[in-house]
Amino acid sequence: MDTPHPAQQELPLPFPELSGDQPLLPARMLNEFVYCPRLAYLEWVQGEWADSADTVQGRHVHRRVDKGKPLPEPDALDEEEKLHARSVTLSSNALGLIAKMDLVEVDGGAVVPVDYKRGRRPHVAKGAYDPERVQVCAQGMLLNEHGYACDQGMLYFAESRERVNVVFDDELMALTRSSLSGLRLLADSGRIPPPLEDSPKCSRCSLVTLCLPDEVNFLKRGMGELRPIAVAREEALPLYVQANKAKVSKRGETLEVKVDDQPAAVARLVETSQVVLMGNVYLTTPTLHELLRREIPVTWHSYGGWFLGHTVGTGHKNVELRTAQYRGSFDEQVCLRVARGLVRAKILNARTLMRRNWRMDEEDPKPVLKDMRRLADQAARVSGLDSLLGVEGAAASAYFGHFNRLIKRKEEGDTFRFEFSGRNRRPPTDPVNALLSYAYSLLTRTWSVTLTAVGFDPYRGFYHQPRYGRPALALDMMEPFRPLIADSAVLTAINNGEVRPTDFLKAGSAINLTPDGRKRFIAVYERRLSQEITHPLFGYRISYRRLLELQGRLLGRFLLGEIPDYPNFMTR
């Protein structure tokens, strides 16, 4: 008869003291690691962050404790003295830890760290969940490391105004040490943990739209149900300034636009997603500093709308993503694989736009739609980028050769009709081409800002080859969205009468939009970005503005090896 063997115990190994430029682990990251290892990796290694109602409320809870008060040295503590030290920061190379403690209470020579938490105290056996207990235990370990006597901590739950005592027993100390080692090993491995499967934790996680747990699992398996992305409604919108010699300055919590020293417009900072400056516009240095602090990008355009570049803060910390992007961009097979999907999606989306908007009853659209379908299938099978360029050119010729059929016919009594005989640019020679060029410039800017926010380098692409000053990846990613966003906005503006013949200026053979015309078209374009559609693959409702970010993050998941292929967006 076999004798049962006792469970093998984990052998605790001391953490090697940090040296050189190795970073200390924040104690709050242990909380995230115990809650979800993938969340900790996203925040600590890839530098991802997104606010939610919980994180905003959490900062509100900490507003008092963040005022700060020093903690005396251990040998200076009076056994009879009682005091409260706030916002105490301690670190240890031996532990590899750093923590900013909300509150440290001193009573009779013993110290107790108090960690503030939003919400109510959970009614569980240990008084609190393991992530919170591990975090306060790590704070206790740091206090002991610095010579203080600390054998317990407190968790204060702000909503219910209750305290929970956390004793640093052997079990909790072992869990904290193993979590510290586990997170350190995970960070050194360079491999992101897989997402949780249908976990209730995901719905309350602030990084759910960055992590994409259901989407990644769905794309891995090719089946399953997806929960809709539940995020707060996006209220912030771009602020466009195009008046010549306008001045943008900060006044309190608002941005104030002045023209000739006279107030022209005011926008609340909290409702501004980016600032778009066109032409000779002056932005004050204090205003730029505030925009950088709030991570609100500033994009710069020529007066005619040509996208020049954008100003952001220190940039995204996700080096892993850019490394994968560069690696893939030098791999011919990866470039061809991505490019074929992008061009195929562009052709099919253009075909759908034609099918939905065809206006010439006397001409049957079926032949050109059939030809577009054939070219899309051909794009998926080409063996090189040169061949793909030829297929894309043939599809563009068929598409723009019939684009005039999508424009509203001239009514009886009309003295002007938007005519389109073919695509031309640099400069555009008719109003329709002027609108198309301007729409593509706006879409390039939108994609450049989105890709930068996700963590990509917008200048290194897969299909478009890098050239000086050309955002190749933004041009790649916008290909499937040219017909869906830019061309659709142009057709809407023309067919609904939102731009008029008087909105254009002619200089020689070139045609450009007037300032009023640009203003009206920008409104159409931004309205299109805010329009919600049903995602054909995932089945939930999402705005085009949010969809661009989603597609950028899915490209990252593909390049990092989490999903087998990049799923292009193709509308039905």
PDB file of C-alpha atoms in Angstrom, residues 381-525:
ATOM      1  CA  ARG A 381      -3.403  35.917 -52.789  1.00  0.00           C
ATOM      2  CA  VAL A 382      -0.616  38.155 -54.142  1.00  0.00           C
ATOM      3  CA  SER A 383       2.970  37.060 -53.546  1.00  0.00           C
ATOM      4  CA  GLY A 384       4.609  40.460 -53.102  1.00  0.00           C
ATOM      5  CA  LEU A 385       4.040  44.097 -52.225  1.00  0.00           C
ATOM      6  CA  ASP A 386       4.638  45.226 -55.801  1.00  0.00           C
ATOM      7  CA  SER A 387       1.827  42.990 -57.051  1.00  0.00           C
ATOM      8  CA  LEU A 388      -0.377  44.246 -54.230  1.00  0.00           C
ATOM      9  CA  LEU A 389       0.205  47.845 -55.313  1.00  0.00           C
ATOM     10  CA  GLY A 390      -0.987  46.896 -58.792  1.00  0.00           C
ATOM     11  CA  VAL A 391      -4.176  45.296 -57.425  1.00  0.00           C
ATOM     12  CA  GLU A 392      -4.846  48.315 -55.202  1.00  0.00           C
ATOM     13  CA  GLY A 393      -4.348  50.642 -58.158  1.00  0.00           C
ATOM     14  CA  ALA A 394      -6.814  48.671 -60.294  1.00  0.00           C
ATOM     15  CA  ALA A 395      -9.388  48.733 -57.493  1.00  0.00           C
ATOM     16  CA  ALA A 396      -8.891  52.504 -56.991  1.00  0.00           C
ATOM     17  CA  SER A 397      -9.384  53.055 -60.733  1.00  0.00           C
ATOM     18  CA  ALA A 398     -12.664  51.110 -60.684  1.00  0.00           C
ATOM     19  CA  TYR A 399     -13.839  52.808 -57.483  1.00  0.00           C
ATOM     20  CA  PHE A 400     -13.057  56.418 -58.387  1.00  0.00           C
ATOM     21  CA  GLY A 401     -14.120  55.781 -61.956  1.00  0.00           C
ATOM     22  CA  HIS A 402     -17.655  55.316 -60.638  1.00  0.00           C
ATOM     23  CA  PHE A 403     -17.500  57.658 -57.600  1.00  0.00           C
ATOM     24  CA  ASN A 404     -19.608  60.214 -59.482  1.00  0.00           C
ATOM     25  CA  ARG A 405     -22.519  57.738 -59.334  1.00  0.00           C
ATOM     26  CA  LEU A 406     -22.551  58.150 -55.546  1.00  0.00           C
ATOM     27  CA  ILE A 407     -23.075  61.916 -55.642  1.00  0.00           C
ATOM     28  CA  LYS A 408     -26.559  63.405 -55.578  1.00  0.00           C
ATOM     29  CA  ARG A 409     -27.854  64.375 -58.991  1.00  0.00           C
ATOM     30  CA  LYS A 410     -28.450  67.955 -59.985  1.00  0.00           C
ATOM     31  CA  GLU A 411     -32.030  68.996 -59.253  1.00  0.00           C
ATOM     32  CA  GLU A 412     -34.042  71.102 -61.678  1.00  0.00           C
ATOM     33  CA  GLY A 413     -33.218  74.740 -61.083  1.00  0.00           C
ATOM     34  CA  ASP A 414     -29.796  74.017 -59.537  1.00  0.00           C
ATOM     35  CA  THR A 415     -27.014  76.163 -60.992  1.00  0.00           C
ATOM     36  CA  PHE A 416     -24.179  74.052 -59.582  1.00  0.00           C
ATOM     37  CA  ARG A 417     -23.481  70.351 -59.178  1.00  0.00           C
ATOM     38  CA  PHE A 418     -20.479  68.645 -57.618  1.00  0.00           C
ATOM     39  CA  GLU A 419     -18.863  66.884 -60.577  1.00  0.00           C
ATOM     40  CA  PHE A 420     -16.198  64.192 -60.264  1.00  0.00           C
ATOM     41  CA  SER A 421     -14.384  62.731 -63.265  1.00  0.00           C
ATOM     42  CA  GLY A 422     -11.436  61.106 -61.484  1.00  0.00           C
ATOM     43  CA  ARG A 423      -9.053  61.403 -58.566  1.00  0.00           C
ATOM     44  CA  ASN A 424      -6.513  64.233 -58.684  1.00  0.00           C
ATOM     45  CA  ARG A 425      -4.434  65.916 -55.976  1.00  0.00           C
ATOM     46  CA  ARG A 426      -1.408  68.114 -55.219  1.00  0.00           C
ATOM     47  CA  PRO A 427      -3.289  70.301 -55.817  1.00  0.00           C
ATOM     48  CA  PRO A 428      -6.899  69.128 -56.233  1.00  0.00           C
ATOM     49  CA  THR A 429      -8.579  70.759 -59.221  1.00  0.00           C
ATOM     50  CA  ASP A 430     -12.278  70.399 -58.310  1.00  0.00           C
ATOM     51  CA  PRO A 431     -14.385  70.680 -55.131  1.00  0.00           C
ATOM     52  CA  VAL A 432     -14.906  66.911 -54.679  1.00  0.00           C
ATOM     53  CA  ASN A 433     -11.175  66.201 -54.845  1.00  0.00           C
ATOM     54  CA  ALA A 434     -10.525  69.119 -52.488  1.00  0.00           C
ATOM     55  CA  LEU A 435     -12.913  67.525 -49.967  1.00  0.00           C
ATOM     56  CA  LEU A 436     -11.357  64.069 -50.400  1.00  0.00           C
ATOM     57  CA  SER A 437      -7.823  65.380 -49.871  1.00  0.00           C
ATOM     58  CA  TYR A 438      -8.874  67.321 -46.799  1.00  0.00           C
ATOM     59  CA  ALA A 439     -10.736  64.291 -45.392  1.00  0.00           C
ATOM     60  CA  TYR A 440      -7.663  62.074 -45.869  1.00  0.00           C
ATOM     61  CA  SER A 441      -5.517  64.646 -44.085  1.00  0.00           C
ATOM     62  CA  LEU A 442      -7.920  64.655 -41.131  1.00  0.00           C
ATOM     63  CA  LEU A 443      -7.987  60.846 -41.064  1.00  0.00           C
ATOM     64  CA  THR A 444      -4.173  60.678 -41.155  1.00  0.00           C
ATOM     65  CA  ARG A 445      -4.045  62.992 -38.153  1.00  0.00           C
ATOM     66  CA  THR A 446      -6.677  60.947 -36.309  1.00  0.00           C
ATOM     67  CA  TRP A 447      -4.797  57.684 -36.878  1.00  0.00           C
ATOM     68  CA  SER A 448      -1.404  59.217 -35.983  1.00  0.00           C
ATOM     69  CA  VAL A 449      -2.723  60.429 -32.628  1.00  0.00           C
ATOM     70  CA  THR A 450      -4.518  57.126 -31.960  1.00  0.00           C
ATOM     71  CA  LEU A 451      -1.456  54.989 -32.742  1.00  0.00           C
ATOM     72  CA  THR A 452       0.785  57.169 -30.584  1.00  0.00           C
ATOM     73  CA  ALA A 453      -1.681  56.847 -27.696  1.00  0.00           C
ATOM     74  CA  VAL A 454      -1.704  53.052 -28.075  1.00  0.00           C
ATOM     75  CA  GLY A 455       2.117  52.932 -28.006  1.00  0.00           C
ATOM     76  CA  PHE A 456       3.123  52.552 -31.658  1.00  0.00           C
ATOM     77  CA  ASP A 457       5.579  54.562 -33.707  1.00  0.00           C
ATOM     78  CA  PRO A 458       3.262  55.947 -36.430  1.00  0.00           C
ATOM     79  CA  TYR A 459       6.212  56.433 -38.808  1.00  0.00           C
ATOM     80  CA  ARG A 460       7.171  52.760 -39.184  1.00  0.00           C
ATOM     81  CA  GLY A 461       4.677  50.822 -41.296  1.00  0.00           C
ATOM     82  CA  PHE A 462       4.228  47.499 -43.049  1.00  0.00           C
ATOM     83  CA  TYR A 463       2.662  48.409 -46.397  1.00  0.00           C
ATOM     84  CA  HIS A 464       3.676  52.044 -46.876  1.00  0.00           C
ATOM     85  CA  GLN A 465       7.438  52.315 -46.879  1.00  0.00           C
ATOM     86  CA  PRO A 466       9.015  54.811 -44.468  1.00  0.00           C
ATOM     87  CA  ARG A 467       9.921  58.179 -45.927  1.00  0.00           C
ATOM     88  CA  TYR A 468      10.940  61.421 -44.262  1.00  0.00           C
ATOM     89  CA  GLY A 469       7.967  62.965 -42.497  1.00  0.00           C
ATOM     90  CA  ARG A 470       5.425  60.363 -43.657  1.00  0.00           C
ATOM     91  CA  PRO A 471       3.456  58.514 -40.930  1.00  0.00           C
ATOM     92  CA  ALA A 472       3.618  55.135 -42.710  1.00  0.00           C
ATOM     93  CA  LEU A 473       1.755  53.092 -40.068  1.00  0.00           C
ATOM     94  CA  ALA A 474      -1.037  55.690 -39.872  1.00  0.00           C
ATOM     95  CA  LEU A 475      -1.364  55.476 -43.671  1.00  0.00           C
ATOM     96  CA  ASP A 476      -1.438  51.663 -43.391  1.00  0.00           C
ATOM     97  CA  MET A 477      -4.152  51.563 -40.766  1.00  0.00           C
ATOM     98  CA  MET A 478      -6.342  54.162 -42.431  1.00  0.00           C
ATOM     99  CA  GLU A 479      -6.609  52.180 -45.687  1.00  0.00           C
ATOM    100  CA  PRO A 480      -9.738  50.176 -44.710  1.00  0.00           C
ATOM    101  CA  PHE A 481     -11.261  53.332 -43.176  1.00  0.00           C
ATOM    102  CA  ARG A 482     -10.810  55.680 -46.145  1.00  0.00           C
ATOM    103  CA  PRO A 483     -14.205  54.700 -47.625  1.00  0.00           C
ATOM    104  CA  LEU A 484     -15.928  54.197 -44.261  1.00  0.00           C
ATOM    105  CA  ILE A 485     -14.958  57.520 -42.652  1.00  0.00           C
ATOM    106  CA  ALA A 486     -13.342  59.928 -45.099  1.00  0.00           C
ATOM    107  CA  ASP A 487     -15.249  59.140 -48.324  1.00  0.00           C
ATOM    108  CA  SER A 488     -18.493  58.683 -46.393  1.00  0.00           C
ATOM    109  CA  ALA A 489     -18.069  62.094 -44.749  1.00  0.00           C
ATOM    110  CA  VAL A 490     -17.459  63.684 -48.161  1.00  0.00           C
ATOM    111  CA  LEU A 491     -20.605  62.119 -49.642  1.00  0.00           C
ATOM    112  CA  THR A 492     -22.659  63.148 -46.601  1.00  0.00           C
ATOM    113  CA  ALA A 493     -21.411  66.731 -46.778  1.00  0.00           C
ATOM    114  CA  ILE A 494     -22.207  66.991 -50.502  1.00  0.00           C
ATOM    115  CA  ASN A 495     -25.473  65.051 -50.675  1.00  0.00           C
ATOM    116  CA  ASN A 496     -26.952  66.708 -47.569  1.00  0.00           C
ATOM    117  CA  GLY A 497     -25.946  70.183 -48.709  1.00  0.00           C
ATOM    118  CA  GLU A 498     -23.653  70.764 -45.719  1.00  0.00           C
ATOM    119  CA  VAL A 499     -20.953  72.203 -47.966  1.00  0.00           C
ATOM    120  CA  ARG A 500     -21.857  74.692 -50.684  1.00  0.00           C
ATOM    121  CA  PRO A 501     -20.304  76.059 -53.862  1.00  0.00           C
ATOM    122  CA  THR A 502     -19.354  79.228 -51.956  1.00  0.00           C
ATOM    123  CA  ASP A 503     -17.204  77.128 -49.572  1.00  0.00           C
ATOM    124  CA  PHE A 504     -14.413  76.812 -52.157  1.00  0.00           C
ATOM    125  CA  LEU A 505     -11.685  79.116 -53.415  1.00  0.00           C
ATOM    126  CA  LYS A 506      -9.938  78.840 -56.778  1.00  0.00           C
ATOM    127  CA  ALA A 507      -6.327  79.894 -57.318  1.00  0.00           C
ATOM    128  CA  GLY A 508      -5.118  79.074 -60.807  1.00  0.00           C
ATOM    129  CA  SER A 509      -6.054  75.436 -61.383  1.00  0.00           C
ATOM    130  CA  ALA A 510      -6.170  74.595 -57.656  1.00  0.00           C
ATOM    131  CA  ILE A 511      -9.333  74.410 -55.535  1.00  0.00           C
ATOM    132  CA  ASN A 512      -9.328  74.742 -51.744  1.00  0.00           C
ATOM    133  CA  LEU A 513     -11.886  74.997 -48.972  1.00  0.00           C
ATOM    134  CA  THR A 514     -12.610  78.351 -47.356  1.00  0.00           C
ATOM    135  CA  PRO A 515     -12.362  78.637 -43.539  1.00  0.00           C
ATOM    136  CA  ASP A 516     -16.162  78.381 -43.266  1.00  0.00           C
ATOM    137  CA  GLY A 517     -16.156  75.382 -45.589  1.00  0.00           C
ATOM    138  CA  ARG A 518     -13.503  73.640 -43.478  1.00  0.00           C
ATOM    139  CA  LYS A 519     -15.500  74.355 -40.337  1.00  0.00           C
ATOM    140  CA  ARG A 520     -18.629  72.777 -41.808  1.00  0.00           C
ATOM    141  CA  PHE A 521     -16.768  69.766 -43.140  1.00  0.00           C
ATOM    142  CA  ILE A 522     -14.943  69.195 -39.829  1.00  0.00           C
ATOM    143  CA  ALA A 523     -18.359  69.020 -38.143  1.00  0.00           C
ATOM    144  CA  VAL A 524     -19.440  66.311 -40.611  1.00  0.00           C
ATOM    145  CA  TYR A 525     -16.172  64.399 -40.125  1.00  0.00           C
TER     146      TYR A 525
END
